[in-house]
Short mmCIF file of C-alpha atoms in Angstrom, two decimals:
data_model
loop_
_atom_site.label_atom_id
_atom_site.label_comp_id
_atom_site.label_asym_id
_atom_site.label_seq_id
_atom_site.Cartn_x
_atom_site.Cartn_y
_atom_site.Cartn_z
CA UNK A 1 0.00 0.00 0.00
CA UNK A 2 1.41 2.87 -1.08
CA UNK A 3 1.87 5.83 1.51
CA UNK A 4 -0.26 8.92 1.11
CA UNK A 5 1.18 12.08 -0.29
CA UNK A 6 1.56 14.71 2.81
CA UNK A 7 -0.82 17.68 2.80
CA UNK A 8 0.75 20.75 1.99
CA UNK A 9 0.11 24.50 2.38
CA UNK A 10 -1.34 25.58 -1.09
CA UNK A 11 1.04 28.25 -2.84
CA UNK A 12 -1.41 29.10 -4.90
CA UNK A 13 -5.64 28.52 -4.50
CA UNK A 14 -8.57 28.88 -6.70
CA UNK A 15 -12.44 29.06 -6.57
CA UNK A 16 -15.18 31.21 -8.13
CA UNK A 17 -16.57 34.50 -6.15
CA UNK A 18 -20.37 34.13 -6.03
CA UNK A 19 -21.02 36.95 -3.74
CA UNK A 20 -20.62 40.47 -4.62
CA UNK A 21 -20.10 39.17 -8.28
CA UNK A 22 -20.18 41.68 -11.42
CA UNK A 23 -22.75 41.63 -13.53
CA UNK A 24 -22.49 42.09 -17.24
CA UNK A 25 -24.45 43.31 -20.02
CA UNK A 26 -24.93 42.83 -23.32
CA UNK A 27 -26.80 44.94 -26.14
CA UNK A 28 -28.00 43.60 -29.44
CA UNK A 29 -29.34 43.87 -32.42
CA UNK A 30 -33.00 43.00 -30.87
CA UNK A 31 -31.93 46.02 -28.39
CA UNK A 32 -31.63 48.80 -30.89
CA UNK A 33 -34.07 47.49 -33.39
CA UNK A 34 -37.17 45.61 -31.28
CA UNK A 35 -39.39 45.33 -34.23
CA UNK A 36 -36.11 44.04 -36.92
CA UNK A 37 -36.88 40.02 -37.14
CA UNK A 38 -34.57 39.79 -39.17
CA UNK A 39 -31.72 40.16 -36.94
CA UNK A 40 -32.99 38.20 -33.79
CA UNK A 41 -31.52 38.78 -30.67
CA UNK A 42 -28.18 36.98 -30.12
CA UNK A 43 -27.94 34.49 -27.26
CA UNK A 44 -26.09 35.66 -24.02
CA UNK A 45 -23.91 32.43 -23.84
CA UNK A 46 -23.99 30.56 -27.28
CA UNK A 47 -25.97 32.47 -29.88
CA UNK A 48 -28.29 29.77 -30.38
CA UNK A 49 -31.35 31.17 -28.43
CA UNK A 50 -32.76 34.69 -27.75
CA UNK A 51 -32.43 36.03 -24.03
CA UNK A 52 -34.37 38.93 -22.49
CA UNK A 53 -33.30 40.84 -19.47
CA UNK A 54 -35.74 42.71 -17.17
CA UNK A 55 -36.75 46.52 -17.40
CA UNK A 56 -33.80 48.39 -15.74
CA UNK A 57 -33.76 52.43 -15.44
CA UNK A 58 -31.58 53.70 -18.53
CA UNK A 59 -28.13 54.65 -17.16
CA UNK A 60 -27.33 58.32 -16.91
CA UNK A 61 -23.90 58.22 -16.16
CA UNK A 62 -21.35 55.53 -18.07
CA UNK A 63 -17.82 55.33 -17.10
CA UNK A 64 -15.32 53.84 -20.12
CA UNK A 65 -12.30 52.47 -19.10
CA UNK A 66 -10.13 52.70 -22.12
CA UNK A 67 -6.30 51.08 -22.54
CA UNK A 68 -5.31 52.60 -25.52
CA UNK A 69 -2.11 50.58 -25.87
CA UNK A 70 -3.94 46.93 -26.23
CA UNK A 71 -3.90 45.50 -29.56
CA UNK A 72 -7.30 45.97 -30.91
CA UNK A 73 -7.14 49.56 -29.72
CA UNK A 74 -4.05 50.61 -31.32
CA UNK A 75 -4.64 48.59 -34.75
CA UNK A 76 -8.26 50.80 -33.99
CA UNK A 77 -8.00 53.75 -32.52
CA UNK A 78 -10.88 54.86 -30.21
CA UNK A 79 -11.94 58.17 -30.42
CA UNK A 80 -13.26 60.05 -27.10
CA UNK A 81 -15.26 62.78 -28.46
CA UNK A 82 -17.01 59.85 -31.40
CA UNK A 83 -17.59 57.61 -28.44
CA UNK A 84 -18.95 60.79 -26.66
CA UNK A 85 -21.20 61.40 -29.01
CA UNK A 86 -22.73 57.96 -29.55
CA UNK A 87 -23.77 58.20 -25.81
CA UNK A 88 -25.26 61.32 -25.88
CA UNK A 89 -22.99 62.77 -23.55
CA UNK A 90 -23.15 60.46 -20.90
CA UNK A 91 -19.79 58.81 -20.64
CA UNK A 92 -17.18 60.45 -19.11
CA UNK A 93 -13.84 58.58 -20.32
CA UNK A 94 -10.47 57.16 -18.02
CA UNK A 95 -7.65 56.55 -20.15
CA UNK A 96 -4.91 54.15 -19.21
CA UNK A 97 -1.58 53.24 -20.86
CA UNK A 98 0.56 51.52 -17.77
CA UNK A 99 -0.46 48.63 -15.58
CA UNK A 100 0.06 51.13 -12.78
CA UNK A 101 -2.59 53.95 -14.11
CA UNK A 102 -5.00 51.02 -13.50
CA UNK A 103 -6.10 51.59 -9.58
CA UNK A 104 -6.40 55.57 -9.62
CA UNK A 105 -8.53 55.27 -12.99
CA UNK A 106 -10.72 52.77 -11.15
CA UNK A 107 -10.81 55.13 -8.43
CA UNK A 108 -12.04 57.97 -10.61
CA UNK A 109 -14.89 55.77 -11.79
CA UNK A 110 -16.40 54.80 -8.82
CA UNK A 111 -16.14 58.54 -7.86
CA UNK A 112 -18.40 59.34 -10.54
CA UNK A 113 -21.48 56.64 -9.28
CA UNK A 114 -21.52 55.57 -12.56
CA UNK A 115 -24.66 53.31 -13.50
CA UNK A 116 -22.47 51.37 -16.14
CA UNK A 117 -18.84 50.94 -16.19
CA UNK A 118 -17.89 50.30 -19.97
CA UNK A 119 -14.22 48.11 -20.44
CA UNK A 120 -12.49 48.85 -23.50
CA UNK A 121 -9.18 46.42 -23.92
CA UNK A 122 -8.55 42.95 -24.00
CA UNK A 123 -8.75 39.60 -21.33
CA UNK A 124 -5.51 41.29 -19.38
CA UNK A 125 -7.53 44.42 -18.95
CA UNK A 126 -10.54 43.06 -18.01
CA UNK A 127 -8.89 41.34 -15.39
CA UNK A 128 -7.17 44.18 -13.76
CA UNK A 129 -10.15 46.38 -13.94
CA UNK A 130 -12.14 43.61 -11.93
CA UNK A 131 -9.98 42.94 -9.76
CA UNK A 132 -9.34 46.83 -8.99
CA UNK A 133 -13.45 47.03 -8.80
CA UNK A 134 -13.33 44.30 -6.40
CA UNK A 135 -10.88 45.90 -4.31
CA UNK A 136 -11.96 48.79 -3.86
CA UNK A 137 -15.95 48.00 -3.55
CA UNK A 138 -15.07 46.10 -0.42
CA UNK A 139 -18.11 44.17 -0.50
CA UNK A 140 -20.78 46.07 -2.07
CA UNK A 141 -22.40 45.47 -5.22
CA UNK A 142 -20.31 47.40 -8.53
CA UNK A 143 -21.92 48.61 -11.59
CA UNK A 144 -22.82 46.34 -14.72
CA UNK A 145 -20.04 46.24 -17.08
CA UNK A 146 -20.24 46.38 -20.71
CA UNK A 147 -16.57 44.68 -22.17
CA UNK A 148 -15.64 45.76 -25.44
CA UNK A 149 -13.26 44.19 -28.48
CA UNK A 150 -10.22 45.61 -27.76
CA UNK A 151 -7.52 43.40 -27.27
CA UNK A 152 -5.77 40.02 -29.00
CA UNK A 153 -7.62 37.23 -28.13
CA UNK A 154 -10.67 39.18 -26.43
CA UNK A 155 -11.94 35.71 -25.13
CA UNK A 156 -14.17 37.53 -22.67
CA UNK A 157 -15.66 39.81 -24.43
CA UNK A 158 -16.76 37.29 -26.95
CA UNK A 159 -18.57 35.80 -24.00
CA UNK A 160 -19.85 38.39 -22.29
CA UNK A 161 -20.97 40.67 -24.89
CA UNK A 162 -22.61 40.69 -28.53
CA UNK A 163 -19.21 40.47 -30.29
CA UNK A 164 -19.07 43.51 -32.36
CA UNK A 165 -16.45 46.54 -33.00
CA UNK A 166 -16.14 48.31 -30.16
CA UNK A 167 -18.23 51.58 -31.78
CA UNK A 168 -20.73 49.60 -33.04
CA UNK A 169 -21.24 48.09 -29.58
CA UNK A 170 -21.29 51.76 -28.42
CA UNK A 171 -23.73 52.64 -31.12
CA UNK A 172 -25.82 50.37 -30.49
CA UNK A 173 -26.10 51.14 -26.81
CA UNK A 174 -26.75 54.48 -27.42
CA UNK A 175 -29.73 53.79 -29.63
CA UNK A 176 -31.10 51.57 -26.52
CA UNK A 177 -30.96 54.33 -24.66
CA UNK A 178 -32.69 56.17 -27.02
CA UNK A 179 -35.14 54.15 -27.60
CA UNK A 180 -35.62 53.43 -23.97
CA UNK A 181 -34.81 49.52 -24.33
CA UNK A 182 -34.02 49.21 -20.68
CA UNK A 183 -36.92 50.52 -19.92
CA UNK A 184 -38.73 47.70 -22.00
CA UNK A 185 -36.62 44.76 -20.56
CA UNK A 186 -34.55 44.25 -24.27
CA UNK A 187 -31.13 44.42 -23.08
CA UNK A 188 -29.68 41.60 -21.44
CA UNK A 189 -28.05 41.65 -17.91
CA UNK A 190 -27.03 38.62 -15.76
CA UNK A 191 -24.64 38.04 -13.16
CA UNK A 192 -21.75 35.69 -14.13
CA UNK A 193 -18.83 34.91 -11.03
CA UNK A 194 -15.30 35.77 -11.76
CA UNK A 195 -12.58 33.50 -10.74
CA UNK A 196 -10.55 34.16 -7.75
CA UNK A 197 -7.34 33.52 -7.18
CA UNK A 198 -5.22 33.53 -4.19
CA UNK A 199 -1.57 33.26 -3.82
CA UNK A 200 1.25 33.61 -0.81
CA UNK A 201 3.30 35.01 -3.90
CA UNK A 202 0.93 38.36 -4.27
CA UNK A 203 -1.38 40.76 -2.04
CA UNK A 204 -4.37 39.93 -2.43
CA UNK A 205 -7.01 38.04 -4.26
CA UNK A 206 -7.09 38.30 -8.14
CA UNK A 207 -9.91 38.08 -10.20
CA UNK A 208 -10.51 37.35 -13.85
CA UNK A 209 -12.32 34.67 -16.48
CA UNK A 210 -9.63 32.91 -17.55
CA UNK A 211 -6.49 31.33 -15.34
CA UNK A 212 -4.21 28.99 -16.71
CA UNK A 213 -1.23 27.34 -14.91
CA UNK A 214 1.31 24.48 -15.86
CA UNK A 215 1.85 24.56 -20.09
CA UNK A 216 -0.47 26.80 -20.66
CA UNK A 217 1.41 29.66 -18.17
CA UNK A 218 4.68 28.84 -19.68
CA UNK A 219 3.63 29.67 -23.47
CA UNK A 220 1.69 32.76 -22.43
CA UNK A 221 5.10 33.58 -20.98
CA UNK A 222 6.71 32.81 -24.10
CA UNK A 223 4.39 34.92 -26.06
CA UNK A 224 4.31 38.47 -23.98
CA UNK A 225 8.26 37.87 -23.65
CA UNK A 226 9.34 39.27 -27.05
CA UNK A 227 7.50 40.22 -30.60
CA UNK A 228 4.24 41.59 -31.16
CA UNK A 229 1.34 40.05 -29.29
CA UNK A 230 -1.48 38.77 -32.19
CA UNK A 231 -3.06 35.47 -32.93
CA UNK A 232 -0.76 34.57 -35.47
CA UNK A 233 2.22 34.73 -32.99
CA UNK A 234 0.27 32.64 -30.82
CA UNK A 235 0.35 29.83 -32.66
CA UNK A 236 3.62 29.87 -33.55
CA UNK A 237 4.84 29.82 -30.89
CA UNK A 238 2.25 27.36 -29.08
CA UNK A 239 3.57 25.18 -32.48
CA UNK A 240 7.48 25.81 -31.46
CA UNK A 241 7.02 25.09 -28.07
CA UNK A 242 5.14 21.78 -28.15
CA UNK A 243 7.17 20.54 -31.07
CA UNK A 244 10.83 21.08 -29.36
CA UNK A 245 9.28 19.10 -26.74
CA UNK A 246 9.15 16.37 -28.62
CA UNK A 247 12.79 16.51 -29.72
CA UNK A 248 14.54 17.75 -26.64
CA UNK A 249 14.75 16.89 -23.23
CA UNK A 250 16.06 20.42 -22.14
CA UNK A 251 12.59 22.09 -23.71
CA UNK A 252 10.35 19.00 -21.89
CA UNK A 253 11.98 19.86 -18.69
CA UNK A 254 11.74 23.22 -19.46
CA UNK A 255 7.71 23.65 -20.29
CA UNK A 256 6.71 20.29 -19.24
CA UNK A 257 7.66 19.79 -15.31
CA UNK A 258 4.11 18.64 -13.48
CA UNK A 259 2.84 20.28 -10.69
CA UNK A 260 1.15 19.30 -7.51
CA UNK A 261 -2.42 20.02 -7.44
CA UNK A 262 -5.23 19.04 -5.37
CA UNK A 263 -8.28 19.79 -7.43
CA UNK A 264 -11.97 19.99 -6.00
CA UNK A 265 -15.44 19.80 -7.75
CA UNK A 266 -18.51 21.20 -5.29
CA UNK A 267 -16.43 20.58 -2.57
CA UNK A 268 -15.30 17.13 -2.98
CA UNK A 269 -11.93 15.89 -4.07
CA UNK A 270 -11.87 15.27 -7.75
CA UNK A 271 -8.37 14.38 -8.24
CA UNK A 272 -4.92 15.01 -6.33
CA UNK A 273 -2.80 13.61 -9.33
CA UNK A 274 0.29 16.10 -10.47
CA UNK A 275 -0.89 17.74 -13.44
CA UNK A 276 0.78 19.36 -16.78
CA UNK A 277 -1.81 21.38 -17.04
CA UNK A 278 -5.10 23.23 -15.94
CA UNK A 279 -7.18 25.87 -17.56
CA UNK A 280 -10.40 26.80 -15.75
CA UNK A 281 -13.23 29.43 -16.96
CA UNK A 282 -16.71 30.13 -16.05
CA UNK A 283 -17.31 30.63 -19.50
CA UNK A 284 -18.71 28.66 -22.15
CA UNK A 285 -16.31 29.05 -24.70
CA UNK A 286 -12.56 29.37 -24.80
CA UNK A 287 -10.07 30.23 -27.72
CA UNK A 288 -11.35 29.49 -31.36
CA UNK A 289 -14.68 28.86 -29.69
CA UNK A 290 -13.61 25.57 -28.38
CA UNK A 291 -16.15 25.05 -25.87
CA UNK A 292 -15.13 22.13 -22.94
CA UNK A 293 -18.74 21.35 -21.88
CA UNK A 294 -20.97 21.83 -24.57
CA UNK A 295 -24.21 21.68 -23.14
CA UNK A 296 -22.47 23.46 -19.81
CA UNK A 297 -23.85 27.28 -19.16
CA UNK A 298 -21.69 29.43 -17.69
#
């Protein structure tokens, strides 16, 4: 019989934040144009069925939350005063361009009492804005957020919104407004519960959609170290890294070393096996759509 492996102190622990959660919304076609049938409503989580919210006040005040230097941004450059005027004046914009512009900008939004926080950047933005939110709420409910296109891989915002161009997203929430959609119950909100993670190696709990550890850390490492981020890039090297593996010893040991996890499912053990890998997501669908439980909701 072979011994058991000794408990350790977790370095690093994960689970999802149900209380106090964000909530997210998402504006469609059916939003701006209620009577168009010919551009039904696209489905919060898979675009295969129509989803109605409940009537909401309109917001008055909308804080956007713009990183001007992620991808989709700079390839597209976002223009204040055009955004501006698509809301009818009701945004009021915080521009970042450093990690560390990040908490004060979040800091000038809540000031404001905004009724909808707008996100314009990609999955690494989201997750800093969140987790900034988080902080700094301390408990109490935060604003719906609307995420926008703006990144590489913008795997949340595929999820969590309608999937268009950032200004046509914009657009099309100011003609709900206009239109007094809310009001009406045609634009979608729903509560979805970030990740958190907790680690001794950083203050804090962090929050975001999309955590990967083992292989899938050491590529995005790979990736953000030099060259342009883009998807292209991302598959090469994903391509270089798991084929040098398969040659070399010195690139196995170097991407490949397991690593001790414990991993739970509704509170029971699932599996304390070292693993290569893990990816975990609240969301239905991951990169190129690949979704891991198809008939899952997130």
């Amino acid at each position: 019989m072979m011994p058991a492996r000794p408990m350790i102190a977790p370095e690093l622990s994960m689970h999802q934040k149900q209380d106090a959660g964000p909530s997210f919304l998402t504006c469609t076609q059916g939003a701006a144009n209620p009577d168009n049938t010919r551009n039904p409503t696209t489905a919060l989580e898979s675009g295969r069925a129509p989803h109605r919210g409940v009537p909401v006040r309109s917001p008055e005040r909308v804080a956007v939350l713009l990183n001007k230097v992620a991808r989709g941004n700079r390839k597209r450059p976002l223009r204040t005063d055009a955004l501006s005027g698509l809301l009818q004046g009701r945004a009021s914009f915080f521009v970042t361009q450093q990690v560390r512009e990040v908490p004060e900008a979040v800091r000038a939004a809540l000031d404001l009492a905004p009724d909808l926080i707008v996100v314009s950047g990609g999955d690494g933005t989201l997750h800093l804005v969140m987790t900034e939110l988080l902080h700094q709420a301390q408990g109490q409910a935060v604003p719906p957020l609307l995420v926008l296109r703006g990144g590489t891989m913008n795997i949340a915002a595929g999820n969590l919104a309608s999937g268009k161009a950032p200004a046509r997203e914009l657009a099309t929430l100011g003609r709900a407004i206009d239109i007094n959609a809310f009001e009406q119950g045609l634009v979608s909100i729903r509560n979805v519960a970030p990740l958190c993670v907790q680690s001794t190696r950083f203050d804090g709990p962090r929050y975001a959609f999309v955590f990967a550890n083992g292989i899938a850390y050491r590529i995005l490492r790979e990736y953000y170290a030099s060259g342009e981020p883009s998807p292209a890039r991302a598959f090469t090297v994903t391509a270089s890294i798991l084929g040098a593996a398969f040659v070399g010893e010195e690139a196995e040991r170097r991407f490949f070393p397991s690593l001790e996890a414990r991993v739970f499912v509704d509170g029971e053990l699932a599996s304390d096996q070292p693993l290569r890998i893990s990816v975990a997501t609240p969301l239905s669908r991951l990169i190129l759509w690949f979704a891991p439980f198809e008939e899952a909701r997130a």
